Short mmCIF file of C-alpha atoms in Angstrom, two decimals:
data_model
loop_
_atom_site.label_atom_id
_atom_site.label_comp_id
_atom_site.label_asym_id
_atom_site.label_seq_id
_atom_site.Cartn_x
_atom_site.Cartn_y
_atom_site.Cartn_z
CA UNK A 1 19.33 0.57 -139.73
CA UNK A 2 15.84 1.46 -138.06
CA UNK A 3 15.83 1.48 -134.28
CA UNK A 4 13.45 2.18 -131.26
CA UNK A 5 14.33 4.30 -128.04
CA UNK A 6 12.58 3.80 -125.16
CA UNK A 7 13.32 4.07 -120.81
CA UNK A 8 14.04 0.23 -118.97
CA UNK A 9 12.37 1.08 -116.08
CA UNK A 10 11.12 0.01 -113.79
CA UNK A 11 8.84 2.92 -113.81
CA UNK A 12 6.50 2.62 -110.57
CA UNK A 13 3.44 4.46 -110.18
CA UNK A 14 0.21 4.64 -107.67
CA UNK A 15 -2.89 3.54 -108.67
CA UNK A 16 -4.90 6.25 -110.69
CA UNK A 17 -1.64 7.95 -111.80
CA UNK A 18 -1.08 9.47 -115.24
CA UNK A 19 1.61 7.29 -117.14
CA UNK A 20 3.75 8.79 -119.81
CA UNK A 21 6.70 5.86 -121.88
CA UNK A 22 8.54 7.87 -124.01
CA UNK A 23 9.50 6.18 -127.42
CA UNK A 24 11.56 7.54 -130.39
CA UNK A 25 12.50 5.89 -133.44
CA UNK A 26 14.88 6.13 -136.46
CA UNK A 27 14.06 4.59 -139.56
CA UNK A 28 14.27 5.00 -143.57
CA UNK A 29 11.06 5.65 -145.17
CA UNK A 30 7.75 5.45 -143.34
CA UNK A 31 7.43 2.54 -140.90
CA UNK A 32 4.28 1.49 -138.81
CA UNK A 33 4.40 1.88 -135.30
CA UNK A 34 3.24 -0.13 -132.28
CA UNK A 35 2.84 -0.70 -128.99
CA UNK A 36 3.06 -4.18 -127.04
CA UNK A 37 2.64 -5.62 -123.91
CA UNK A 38 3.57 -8.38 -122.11
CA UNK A 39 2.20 -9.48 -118.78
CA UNK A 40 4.11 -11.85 -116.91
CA UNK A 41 4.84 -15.42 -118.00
CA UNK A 42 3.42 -14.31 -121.35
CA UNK A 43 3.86 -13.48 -124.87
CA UNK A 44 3.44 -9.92 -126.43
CA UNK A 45 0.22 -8.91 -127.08
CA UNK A 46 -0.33 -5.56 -129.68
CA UNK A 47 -1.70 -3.18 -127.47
CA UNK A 48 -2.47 -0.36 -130.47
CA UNK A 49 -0.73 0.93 -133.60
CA UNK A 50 -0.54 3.31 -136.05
CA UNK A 51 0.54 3.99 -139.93
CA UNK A 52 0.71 7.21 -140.79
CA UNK A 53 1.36 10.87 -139.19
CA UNK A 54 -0.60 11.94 -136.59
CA UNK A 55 -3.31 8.74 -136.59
CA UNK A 56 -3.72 8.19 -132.87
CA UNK A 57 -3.49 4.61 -131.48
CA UNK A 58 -5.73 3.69 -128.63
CA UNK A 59 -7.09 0.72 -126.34
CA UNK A 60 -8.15 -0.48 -123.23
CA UNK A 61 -7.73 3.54 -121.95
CA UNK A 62 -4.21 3.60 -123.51
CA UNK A 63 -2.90 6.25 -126.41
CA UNK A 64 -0.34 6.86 -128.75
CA UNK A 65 -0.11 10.02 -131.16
CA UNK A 66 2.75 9.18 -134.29
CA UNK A 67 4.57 12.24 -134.42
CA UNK A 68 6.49 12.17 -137.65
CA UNK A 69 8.51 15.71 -136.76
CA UNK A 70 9.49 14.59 -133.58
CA UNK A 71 9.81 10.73 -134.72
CA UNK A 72 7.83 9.68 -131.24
CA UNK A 73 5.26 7.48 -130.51
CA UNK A 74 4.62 7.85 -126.58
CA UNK A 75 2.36 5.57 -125.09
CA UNK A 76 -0.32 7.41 -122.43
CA UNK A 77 -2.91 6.37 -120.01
CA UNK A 78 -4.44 8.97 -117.81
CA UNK A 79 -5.41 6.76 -114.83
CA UNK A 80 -3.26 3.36 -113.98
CA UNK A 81 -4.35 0.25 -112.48
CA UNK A 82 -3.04 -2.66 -110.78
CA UNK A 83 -3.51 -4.84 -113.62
CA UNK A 84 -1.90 -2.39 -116.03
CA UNK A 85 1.43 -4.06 -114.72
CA UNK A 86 3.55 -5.04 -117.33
CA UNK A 87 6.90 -4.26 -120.24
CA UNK A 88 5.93 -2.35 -122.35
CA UNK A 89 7.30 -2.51 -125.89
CA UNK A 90 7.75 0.25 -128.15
CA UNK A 91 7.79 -1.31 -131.87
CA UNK A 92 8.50 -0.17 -135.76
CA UNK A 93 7.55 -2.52 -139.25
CA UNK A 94 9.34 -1.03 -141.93
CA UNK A 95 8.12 0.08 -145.41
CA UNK A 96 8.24 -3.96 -146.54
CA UNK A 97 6.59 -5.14 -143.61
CA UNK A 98 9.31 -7.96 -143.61
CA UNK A 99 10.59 -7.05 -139.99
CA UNK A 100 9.96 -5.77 -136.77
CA UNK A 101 12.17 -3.54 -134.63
CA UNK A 102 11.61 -3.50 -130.59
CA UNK A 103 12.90 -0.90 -128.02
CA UNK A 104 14.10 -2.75 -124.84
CA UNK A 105 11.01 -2.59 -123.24
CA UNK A 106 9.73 -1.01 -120.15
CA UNK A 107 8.58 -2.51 -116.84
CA UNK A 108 5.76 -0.79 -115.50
CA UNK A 109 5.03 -1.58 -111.54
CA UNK A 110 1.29 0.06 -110.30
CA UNK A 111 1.47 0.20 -106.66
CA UNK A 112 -1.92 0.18 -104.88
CA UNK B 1 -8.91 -19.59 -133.29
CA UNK B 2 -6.50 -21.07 -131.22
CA UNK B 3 -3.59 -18.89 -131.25
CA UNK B 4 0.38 -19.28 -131.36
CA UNK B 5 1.37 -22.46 -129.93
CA UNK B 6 5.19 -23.04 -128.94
CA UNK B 7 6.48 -26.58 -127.70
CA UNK B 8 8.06 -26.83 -125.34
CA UNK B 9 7.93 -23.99 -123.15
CA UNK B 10 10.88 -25.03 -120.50
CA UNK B 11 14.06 -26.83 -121.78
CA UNK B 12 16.94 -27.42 -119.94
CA UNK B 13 20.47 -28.32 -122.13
CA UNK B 14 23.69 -28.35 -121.64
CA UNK B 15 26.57 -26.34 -123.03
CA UNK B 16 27.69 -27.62 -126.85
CA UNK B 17 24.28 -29.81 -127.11
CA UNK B 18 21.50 -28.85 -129.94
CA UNK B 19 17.92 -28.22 -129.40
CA UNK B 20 14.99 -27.62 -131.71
CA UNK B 21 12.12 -25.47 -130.91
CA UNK B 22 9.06 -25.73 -132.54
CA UNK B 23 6.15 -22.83 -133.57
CA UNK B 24 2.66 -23.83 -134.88
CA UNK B 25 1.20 -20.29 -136.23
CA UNK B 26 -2.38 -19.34 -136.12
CA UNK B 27 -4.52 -21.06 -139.20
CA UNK B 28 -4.12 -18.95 -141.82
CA UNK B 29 -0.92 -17.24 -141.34
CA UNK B 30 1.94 -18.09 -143.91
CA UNK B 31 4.68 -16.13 -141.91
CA UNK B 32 6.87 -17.05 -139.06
CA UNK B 33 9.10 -14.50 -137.29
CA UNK B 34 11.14 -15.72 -134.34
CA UNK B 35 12.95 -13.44 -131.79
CA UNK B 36 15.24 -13.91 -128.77
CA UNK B 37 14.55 -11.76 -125.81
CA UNK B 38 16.93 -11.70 -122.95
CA UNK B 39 17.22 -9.30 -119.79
CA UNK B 40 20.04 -7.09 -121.45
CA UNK B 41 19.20 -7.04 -124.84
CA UNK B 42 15.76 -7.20 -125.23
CA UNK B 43 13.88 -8.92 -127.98
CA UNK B 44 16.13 -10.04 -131.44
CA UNK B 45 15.06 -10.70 -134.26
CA UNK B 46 16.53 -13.90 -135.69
CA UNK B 47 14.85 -14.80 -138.85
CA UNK B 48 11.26 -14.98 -140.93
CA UNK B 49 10.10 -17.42 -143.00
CA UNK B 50 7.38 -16.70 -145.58
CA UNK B 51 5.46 -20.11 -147.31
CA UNK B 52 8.62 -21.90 -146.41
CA UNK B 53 11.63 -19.75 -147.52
CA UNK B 54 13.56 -17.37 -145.06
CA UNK B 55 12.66 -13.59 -145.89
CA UNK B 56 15.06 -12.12 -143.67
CA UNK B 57 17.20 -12.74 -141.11
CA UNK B 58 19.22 -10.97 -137.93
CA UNK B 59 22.45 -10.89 -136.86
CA UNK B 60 23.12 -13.80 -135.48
CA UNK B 61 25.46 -16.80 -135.99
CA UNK B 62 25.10 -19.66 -138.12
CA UNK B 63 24.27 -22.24 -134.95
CA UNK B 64 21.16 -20.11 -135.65
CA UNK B 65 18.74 -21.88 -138.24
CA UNK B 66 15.38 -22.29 -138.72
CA UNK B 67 12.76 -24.14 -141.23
CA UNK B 68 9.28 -23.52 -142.06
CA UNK B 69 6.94 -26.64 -142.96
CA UNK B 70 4.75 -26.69 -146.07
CA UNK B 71 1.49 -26.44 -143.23
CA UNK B 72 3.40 -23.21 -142.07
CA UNK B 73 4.77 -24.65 -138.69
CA UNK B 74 8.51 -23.40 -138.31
CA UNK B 75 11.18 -25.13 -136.39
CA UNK B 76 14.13 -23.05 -134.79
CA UNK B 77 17.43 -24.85 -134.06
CA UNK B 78 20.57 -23.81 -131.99
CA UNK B 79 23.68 -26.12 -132.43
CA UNK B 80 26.67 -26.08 -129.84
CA UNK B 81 24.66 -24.26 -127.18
CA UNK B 82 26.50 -21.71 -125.22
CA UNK B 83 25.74 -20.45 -121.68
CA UNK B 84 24.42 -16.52 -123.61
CA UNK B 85 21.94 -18.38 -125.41
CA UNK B 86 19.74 -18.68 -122.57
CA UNK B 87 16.87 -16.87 -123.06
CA UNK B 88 12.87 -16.21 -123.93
CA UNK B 89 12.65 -17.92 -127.95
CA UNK B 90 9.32 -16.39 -129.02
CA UNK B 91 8.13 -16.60 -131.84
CA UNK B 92 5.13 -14.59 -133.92
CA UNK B 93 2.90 -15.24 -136.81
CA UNK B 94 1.40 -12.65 -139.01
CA UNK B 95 -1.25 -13.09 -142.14
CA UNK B 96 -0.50 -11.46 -145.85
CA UNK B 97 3.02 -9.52 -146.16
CA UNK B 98 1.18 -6.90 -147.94
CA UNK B 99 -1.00 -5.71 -145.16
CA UNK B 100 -0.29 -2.09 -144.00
CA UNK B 101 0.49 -2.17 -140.51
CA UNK B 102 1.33 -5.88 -139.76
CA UNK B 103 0.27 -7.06 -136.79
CA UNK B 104 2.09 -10.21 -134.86
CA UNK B 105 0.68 -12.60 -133.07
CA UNK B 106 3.25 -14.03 -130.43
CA UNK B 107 3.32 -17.66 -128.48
CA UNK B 108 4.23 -18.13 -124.87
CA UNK B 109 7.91 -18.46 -125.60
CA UNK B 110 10.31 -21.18 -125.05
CA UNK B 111 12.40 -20.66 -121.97
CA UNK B 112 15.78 -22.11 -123.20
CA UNK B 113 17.99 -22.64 -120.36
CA UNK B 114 21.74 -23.62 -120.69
CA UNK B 115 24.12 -24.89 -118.00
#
């Protein structure tokens, strides 16, 4: 069945710090792929997606390249904030768009 | 638009009771998808419901049901409640099946608690 890799965390960073969450996926066929977040005490909110090889994903600063060879879909942002605190989940719809899969999710904590 | 809208959002129940959670999706959005996310495991998926019928479903037991409502709201229910089913219930709505890329639009959760 389709699946989604990504690191628990916590990962903790500085302000202004370059952030790299790795995500890899396995799936049958061509899926979509996503990236949510979830601040505390909150649902998920889509951060950015993308649906077919190398379309980049990007909002609010953040990035995400899908890598078909590599079957990756890491999430970037070149300079953290505060407010960027949050899990982070990596996500994949497949070919019938009937589900969802979710990595674990990753706790991000931006020191100042 | 007001978004996803989950009642209630803290329950507390007791081990072997029921409980029914409710989801009212954005307007407009016939499907339902509801997930259980807990500290170890993440989020689950536990079942979808398209203009009332249940498109697919996870792997979890049968105290695990769920409804959808002619108006699109969806009702989740958990009979004989065990201590592991505490957890986040969230659940998501999306628009047309069909759509490339399917975004979800998630509610607050339900924070199920069960002593």
């Amino acid at each position: 069945g389709d699946s989604v890799t990504q690191m628990e965390g916590p990962v903790t960073l500085s302000e202004e710090a370059f952030l790299t969450i790795n995500c890899t996926y396995t799936a049958t066929g061509y899926p979509s792929l996503f990236w949510y977040v979830q601040y505390p005490g909150e649902g998920l909110q889509l951060l950015l997606k993308a649906t077919k090889a190398d379309d980049k994903g990007s909002n609010k600063g953040f990035e995400a390249t899908y890598r078909k060879e590599t079957t990756s879909f890491h999430l970037e942002k070149g300079s953290v904030q505060v407010s960027d605190s949050a899990v982070y989940f990596c996500a994949l719809s497949d070919l019938g768009y009937q589900k969802v899969t979710f990595g674990i999710g990753t706790k991000l904590q931006v020191i100042p | 638009k007001a978004g996803v809208t989950q009642t209630p959002r803290y329950l507390i129940k007791t081990r072997g009771q029921q409980v029914t959670l409710s989801c009212s999706p954005i307007s407009g959005h016939r499907s339902v998808s509801w997930y259980q996310q807990t500290p170890g495991q993440g989020l689950q998926f536990l079942f979808e419901y398209f203009s009332e019928t249940q498109r697919n479903k996870g792997n979890f037991p049968g105290r695990f049901s769920g409804r959808q409502f002619s108006n699109s709201r969806s009702e989740m229910n958990v009979s004989t409640l065990e201590l592991g089913d505490s957890a986040l219930y969230l659940c998501a709505s999306s628009t047309r099946e069909d759509q490339p890329a399917r975004e979800q639009y998630f509610g607050p959760g339900t924070r199920l608690t069960v002593t």
